[in-house]
GROMACS .gro file of C-alpha atoms in nm:
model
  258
    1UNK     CA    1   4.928  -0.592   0.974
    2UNK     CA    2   4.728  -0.680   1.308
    3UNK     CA    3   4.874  -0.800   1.614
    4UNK     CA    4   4.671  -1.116   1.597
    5UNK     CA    5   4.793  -1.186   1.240
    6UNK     CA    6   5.154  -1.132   1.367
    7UNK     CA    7   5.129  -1.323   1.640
    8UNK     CA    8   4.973  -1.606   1.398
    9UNK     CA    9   5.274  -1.563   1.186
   10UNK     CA   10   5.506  -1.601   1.447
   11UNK     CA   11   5.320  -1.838   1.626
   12UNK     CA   12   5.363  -2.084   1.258
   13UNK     CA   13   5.718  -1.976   1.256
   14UNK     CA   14   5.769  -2.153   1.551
   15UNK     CA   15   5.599  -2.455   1.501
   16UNK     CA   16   5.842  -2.539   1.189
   17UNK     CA   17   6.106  -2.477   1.409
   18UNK     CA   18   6.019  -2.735   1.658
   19UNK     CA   19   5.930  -2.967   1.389
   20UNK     CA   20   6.279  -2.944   1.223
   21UNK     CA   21   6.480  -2.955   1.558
   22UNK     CA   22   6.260  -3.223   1.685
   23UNK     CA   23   6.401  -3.433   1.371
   24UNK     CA   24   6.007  -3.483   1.229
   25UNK     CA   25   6.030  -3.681   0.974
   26UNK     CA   26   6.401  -3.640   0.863
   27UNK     CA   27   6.527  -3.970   0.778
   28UNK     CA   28   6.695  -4.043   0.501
   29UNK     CA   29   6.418  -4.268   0.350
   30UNK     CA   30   6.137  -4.072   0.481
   31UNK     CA   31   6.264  -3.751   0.480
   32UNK     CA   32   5.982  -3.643   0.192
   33UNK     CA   33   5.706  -3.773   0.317
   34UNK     CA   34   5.748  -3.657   0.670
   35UNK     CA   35   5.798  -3.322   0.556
   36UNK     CA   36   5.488  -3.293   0.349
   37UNK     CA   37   5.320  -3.412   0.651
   38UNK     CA   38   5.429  -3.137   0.865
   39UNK     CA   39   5.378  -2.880   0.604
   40UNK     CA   40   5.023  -2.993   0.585
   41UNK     CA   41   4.957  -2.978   0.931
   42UNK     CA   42   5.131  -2.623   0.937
   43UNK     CA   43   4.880  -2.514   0.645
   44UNK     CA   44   4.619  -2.610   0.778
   45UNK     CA   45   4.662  -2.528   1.135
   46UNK     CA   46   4.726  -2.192   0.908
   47UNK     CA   47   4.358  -2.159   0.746
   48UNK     CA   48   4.212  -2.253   1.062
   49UNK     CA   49   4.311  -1.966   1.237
   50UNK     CA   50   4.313  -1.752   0.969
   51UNK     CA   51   3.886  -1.836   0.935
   52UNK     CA   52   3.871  -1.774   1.314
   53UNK     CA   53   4.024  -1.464   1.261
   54UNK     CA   54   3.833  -1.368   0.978
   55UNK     CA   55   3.476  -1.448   1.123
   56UNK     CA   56   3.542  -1.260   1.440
   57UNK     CA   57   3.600  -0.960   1.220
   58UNK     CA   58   3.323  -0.981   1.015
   59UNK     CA   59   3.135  -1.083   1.320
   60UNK     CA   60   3.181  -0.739   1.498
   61UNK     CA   61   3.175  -0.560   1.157
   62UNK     CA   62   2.786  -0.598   1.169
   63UNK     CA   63   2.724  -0.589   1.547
   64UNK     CA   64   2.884  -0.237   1.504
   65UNK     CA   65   2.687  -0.133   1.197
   66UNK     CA   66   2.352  -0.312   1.376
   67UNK     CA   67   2.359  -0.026   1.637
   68UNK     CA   68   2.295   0.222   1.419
   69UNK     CA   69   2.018   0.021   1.198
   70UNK     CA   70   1.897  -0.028   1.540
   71UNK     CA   71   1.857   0.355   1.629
   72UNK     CA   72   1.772   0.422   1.292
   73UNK     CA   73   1.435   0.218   1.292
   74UNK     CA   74   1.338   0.361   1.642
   75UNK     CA   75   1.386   0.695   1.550
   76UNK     CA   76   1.180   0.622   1.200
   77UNK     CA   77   0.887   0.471   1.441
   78UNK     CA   78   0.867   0.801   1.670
   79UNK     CA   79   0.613   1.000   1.572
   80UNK     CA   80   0.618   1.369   1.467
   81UNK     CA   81   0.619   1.600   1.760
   82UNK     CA   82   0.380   1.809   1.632
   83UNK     CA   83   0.143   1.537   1.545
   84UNK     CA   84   0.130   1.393   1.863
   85UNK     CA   85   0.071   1.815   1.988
   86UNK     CA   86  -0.209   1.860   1.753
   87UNK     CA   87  -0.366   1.507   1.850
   88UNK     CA   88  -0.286   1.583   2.224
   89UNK     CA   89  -0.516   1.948   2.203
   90UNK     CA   90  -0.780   1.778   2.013
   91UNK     CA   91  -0.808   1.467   2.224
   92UNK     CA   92  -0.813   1.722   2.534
   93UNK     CA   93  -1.073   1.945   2.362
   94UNK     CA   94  -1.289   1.609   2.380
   95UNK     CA   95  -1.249   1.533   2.699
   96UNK     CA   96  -0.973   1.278   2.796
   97UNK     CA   97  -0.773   1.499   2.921
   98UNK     CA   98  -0.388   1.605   2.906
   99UNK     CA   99  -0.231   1.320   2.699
  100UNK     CA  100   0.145   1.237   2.748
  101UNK     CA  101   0.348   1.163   2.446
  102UNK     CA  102   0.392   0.789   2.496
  103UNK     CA  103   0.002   0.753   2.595
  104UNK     CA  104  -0.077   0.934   2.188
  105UNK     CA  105   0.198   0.725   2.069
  106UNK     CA  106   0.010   0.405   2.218
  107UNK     CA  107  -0.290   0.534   2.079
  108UNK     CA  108  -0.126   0.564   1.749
  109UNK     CA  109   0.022   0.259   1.792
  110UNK     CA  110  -0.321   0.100   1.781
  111UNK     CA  111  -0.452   0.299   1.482
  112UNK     CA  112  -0.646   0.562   1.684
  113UNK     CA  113  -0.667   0.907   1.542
  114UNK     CA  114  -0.786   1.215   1.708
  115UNK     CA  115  -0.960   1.308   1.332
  116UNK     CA  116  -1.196   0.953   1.375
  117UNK     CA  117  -1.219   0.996   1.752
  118UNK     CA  118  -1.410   1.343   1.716
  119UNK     CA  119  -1.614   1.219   1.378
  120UNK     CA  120  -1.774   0.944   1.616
  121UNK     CA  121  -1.811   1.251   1.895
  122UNK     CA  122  -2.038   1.404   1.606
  123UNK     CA  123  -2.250   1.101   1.562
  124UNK     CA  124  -2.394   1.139   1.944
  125UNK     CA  125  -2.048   0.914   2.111
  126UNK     CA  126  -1.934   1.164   2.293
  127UNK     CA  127  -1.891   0.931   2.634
  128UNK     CA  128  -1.651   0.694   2.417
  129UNK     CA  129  -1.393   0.586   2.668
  130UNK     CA  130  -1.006   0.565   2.502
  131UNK     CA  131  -1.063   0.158   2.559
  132UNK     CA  132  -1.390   0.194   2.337
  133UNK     CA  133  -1.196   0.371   2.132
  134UNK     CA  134  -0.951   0.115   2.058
  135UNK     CA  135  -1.207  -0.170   2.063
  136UNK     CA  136  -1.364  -0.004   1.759
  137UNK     CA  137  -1.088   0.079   1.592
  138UNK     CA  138  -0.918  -0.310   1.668
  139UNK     CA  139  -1.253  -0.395   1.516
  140UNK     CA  140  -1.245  -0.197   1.195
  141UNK     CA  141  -1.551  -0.012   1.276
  142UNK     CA  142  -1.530   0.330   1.121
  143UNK     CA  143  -1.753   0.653   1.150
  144UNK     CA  144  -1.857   0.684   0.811
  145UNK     CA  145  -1.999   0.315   0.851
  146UNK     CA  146  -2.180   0.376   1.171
  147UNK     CA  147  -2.328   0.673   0.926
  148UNK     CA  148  -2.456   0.446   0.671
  149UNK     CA  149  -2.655   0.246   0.953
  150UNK     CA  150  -2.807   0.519   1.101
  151UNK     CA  151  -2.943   0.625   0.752
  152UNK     CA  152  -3.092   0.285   0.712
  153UNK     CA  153  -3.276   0.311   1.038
  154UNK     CA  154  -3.022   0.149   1.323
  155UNK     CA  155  -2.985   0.469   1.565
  156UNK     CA  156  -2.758   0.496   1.886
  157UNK     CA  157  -2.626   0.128   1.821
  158UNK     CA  158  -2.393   0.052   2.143
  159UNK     CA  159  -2.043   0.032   2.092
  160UNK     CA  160  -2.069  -0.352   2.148
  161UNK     CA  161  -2.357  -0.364   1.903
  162UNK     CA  162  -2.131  -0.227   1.643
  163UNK     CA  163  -1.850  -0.424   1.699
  164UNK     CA  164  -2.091  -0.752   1.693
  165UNK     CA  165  -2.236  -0.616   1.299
  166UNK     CA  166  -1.813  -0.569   1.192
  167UNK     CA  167  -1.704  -0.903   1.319
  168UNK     CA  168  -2.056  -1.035   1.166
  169UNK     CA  169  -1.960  -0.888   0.823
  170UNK     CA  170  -2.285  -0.730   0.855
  171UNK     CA  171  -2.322  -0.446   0.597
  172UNK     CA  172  -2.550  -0.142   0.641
  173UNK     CA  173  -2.632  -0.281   0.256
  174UNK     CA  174  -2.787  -0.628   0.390
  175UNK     CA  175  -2.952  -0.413   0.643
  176UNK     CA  176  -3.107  -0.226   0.379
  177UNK     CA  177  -3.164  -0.481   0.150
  178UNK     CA  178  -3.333  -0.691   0.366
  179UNK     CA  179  -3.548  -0.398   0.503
  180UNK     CA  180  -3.681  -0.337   0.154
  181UNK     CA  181  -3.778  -0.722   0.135
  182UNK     CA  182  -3.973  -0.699   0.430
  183UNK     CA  183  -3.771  -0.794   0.727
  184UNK     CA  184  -3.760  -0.573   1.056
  185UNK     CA  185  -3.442  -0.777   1.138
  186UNK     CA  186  -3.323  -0.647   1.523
  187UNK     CA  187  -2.939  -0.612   1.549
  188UNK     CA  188  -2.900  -0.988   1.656
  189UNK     CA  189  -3.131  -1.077   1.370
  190UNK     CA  190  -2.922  -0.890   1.161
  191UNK     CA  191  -2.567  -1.081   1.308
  192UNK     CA  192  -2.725  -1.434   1.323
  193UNK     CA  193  -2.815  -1.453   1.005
  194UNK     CA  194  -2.524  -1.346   0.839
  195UNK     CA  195  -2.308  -1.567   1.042
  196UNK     CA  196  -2.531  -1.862   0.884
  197UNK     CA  197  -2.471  -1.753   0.547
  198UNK     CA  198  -2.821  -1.554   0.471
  199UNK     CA  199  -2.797  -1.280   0.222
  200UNK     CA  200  -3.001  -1.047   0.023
  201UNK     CA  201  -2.910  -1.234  -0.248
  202UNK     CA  202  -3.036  -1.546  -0.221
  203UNK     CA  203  -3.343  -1.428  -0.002
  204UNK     CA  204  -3.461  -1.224  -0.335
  205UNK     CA  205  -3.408  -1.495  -0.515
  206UNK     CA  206  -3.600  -1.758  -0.316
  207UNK     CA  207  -3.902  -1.459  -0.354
  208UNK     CA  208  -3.865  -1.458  -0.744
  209UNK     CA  209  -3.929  -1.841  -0.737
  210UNK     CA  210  -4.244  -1.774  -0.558
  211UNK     CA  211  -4.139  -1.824  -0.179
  212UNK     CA  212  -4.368  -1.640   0.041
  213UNK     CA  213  -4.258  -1.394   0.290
  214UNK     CA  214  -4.429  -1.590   0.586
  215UNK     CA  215  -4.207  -1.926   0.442
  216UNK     CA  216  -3.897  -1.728   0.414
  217UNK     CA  217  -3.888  -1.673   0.780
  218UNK     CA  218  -3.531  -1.586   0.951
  219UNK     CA  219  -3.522  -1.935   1.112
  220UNK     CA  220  -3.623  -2.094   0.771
  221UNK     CA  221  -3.333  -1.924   0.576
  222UNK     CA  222  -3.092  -1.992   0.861
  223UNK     CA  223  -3.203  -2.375   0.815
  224UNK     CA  224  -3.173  -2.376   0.441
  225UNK     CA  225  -2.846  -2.224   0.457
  226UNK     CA  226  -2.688  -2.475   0.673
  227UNK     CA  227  -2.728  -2.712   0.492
  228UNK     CA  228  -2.601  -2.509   0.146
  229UNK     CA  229  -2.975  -2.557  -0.035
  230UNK     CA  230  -2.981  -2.262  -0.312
  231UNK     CA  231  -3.198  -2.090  -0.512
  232UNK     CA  232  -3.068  -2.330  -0.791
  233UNK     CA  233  -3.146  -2.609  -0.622
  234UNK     CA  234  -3.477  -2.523  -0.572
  235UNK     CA  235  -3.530  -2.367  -0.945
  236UNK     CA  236  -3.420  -2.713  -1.088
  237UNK     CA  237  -3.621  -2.901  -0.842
  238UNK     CA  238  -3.943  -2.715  -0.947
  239UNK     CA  239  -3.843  -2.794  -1.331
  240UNK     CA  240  -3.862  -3.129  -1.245
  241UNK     CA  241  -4.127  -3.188  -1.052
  242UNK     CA  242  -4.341  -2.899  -1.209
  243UNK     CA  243  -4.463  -2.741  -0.887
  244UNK     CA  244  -4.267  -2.565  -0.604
  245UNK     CA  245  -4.161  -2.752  -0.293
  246UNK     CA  246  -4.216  -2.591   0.021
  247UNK     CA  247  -3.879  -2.531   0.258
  248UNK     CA  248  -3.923  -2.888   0.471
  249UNK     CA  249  -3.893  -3.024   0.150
  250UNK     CA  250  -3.589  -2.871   0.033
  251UNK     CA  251  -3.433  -2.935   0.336
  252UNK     CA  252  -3.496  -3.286   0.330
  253UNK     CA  253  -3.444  -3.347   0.003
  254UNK     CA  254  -3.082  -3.168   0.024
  255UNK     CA  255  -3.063  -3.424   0.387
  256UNK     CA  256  -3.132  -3.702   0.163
  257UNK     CA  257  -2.887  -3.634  -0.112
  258UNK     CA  258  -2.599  -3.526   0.039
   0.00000   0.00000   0.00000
């Protein structure tokens, strides 16, 4: 048995004591009552302390047991030694020098990898700063992407250029796509109208309905998009009215019936 829990004992022991010298409740009408009113009190002066007791042992049960957890999950989140050694010599043999552990880690950290790092170096980005290397790789741009836009055509894209076409949603397939429909979209073209909602898709489809090239301009699908006028749309319209409308009067018929 604990000190405490003697000391609770004894500390209960003498309470009665006092209450049956002190003549609590000892009468020879009330003597009953009086007494189950003390022994109450004792009870659950008892239970009280006895909880106190009890949550300040389960209380440092688990800060002792946290420690460990604690270390545990640190030592878990370290990286390999000689991953951050291999990384190190291959991040040297590209040029940014002698790494220190906690400067690969923070590179890790971010998602950086010395394996991506030197497949951009083979596209022609061999100036990448470590920032630009983060920026990319905060920005999901990958190698094998950049790849796919070079073989549509879009060479030595900047790193901010690339960035822009990822947070665009920007595909190197609307880039084709919209290549082999006739557009010579520039990078912005390319971002603009995908943050407006343009796609190959619906572009095609506008063509199959017999949309000219010259109406189908970029500022023309960027205006028909806005305002959520589809292919459909324009399909039914042409049932009805049995010839095609031209854009204006899409757009203002969509205005007009929203």
């Amino acid at each position: 048995m604990s000190t405490k829990f003697r000391n609770l004992k004894n500390d209960l022991q003498d309470l009665e004591n006092d209450s049956s010298e002190s003549g609590i409740g000892i009468s020879p009408k009330t003597g009953g009552g009086g007494s189950k009113t003390a022994n109450y009190i004792l009870v659950i002066a008892f239970v009280v302390t006895l909880l106190f007791y009890a949550g300040s042992r389960v209380t440092n049960f688990f800060t002792d047991i946290g420690n460990p957890i604690s270390e545990a999950i640190e030592s878990f989140n370290e990286y390999d030694p000689e991953l951050l050694a291999g990384m190190g010599e291959m991040m040297e043999d590209m040029g940014y020098g002698v790494l220190s552990d906690a400067e690969l880690s923070a590179l890790r950290d971010e998602g950086v990898t010395a394996t991506e790092t030197k497949r951009f170096h083979d596209l022609g980005y061999t100036d990448l700063t470590l920032e630009e290397v983060v920026e990319l790789r905060n920005a999901g741009v990958s190698a094998s992407e950049t790849q796919e836009f070079f073989d549509v055509g879009y060479n030595n894209l900047t790193v901010d250029q690339l960035i822009d076409l990822e947070n665009a949603n920007v595909s190197a397939t609307y880039a084709s796509m919209m290549k082999e429909l006739g557009y010579s979209f520039t990078v912005d073209d390319l971002t603009t109208t995908r943050r407006n909602g343009v796609t190959a898709n619906f572009t095609s489809r506008m063509m199959d309905l017999g949309y000219t090239f010259e109406e189908l301009t970029k500022e023309n699908l960027i205006r028909m998009r806005n305002l959520d006028v589809t292919d459909n749309l324009a399909a039914q319209l042409i049932a009805e009215r049995g010839e095609r409308p031209t854009v204006d009067e899409l757009i203002r018929y969509k205005i007009s019936n929203q």
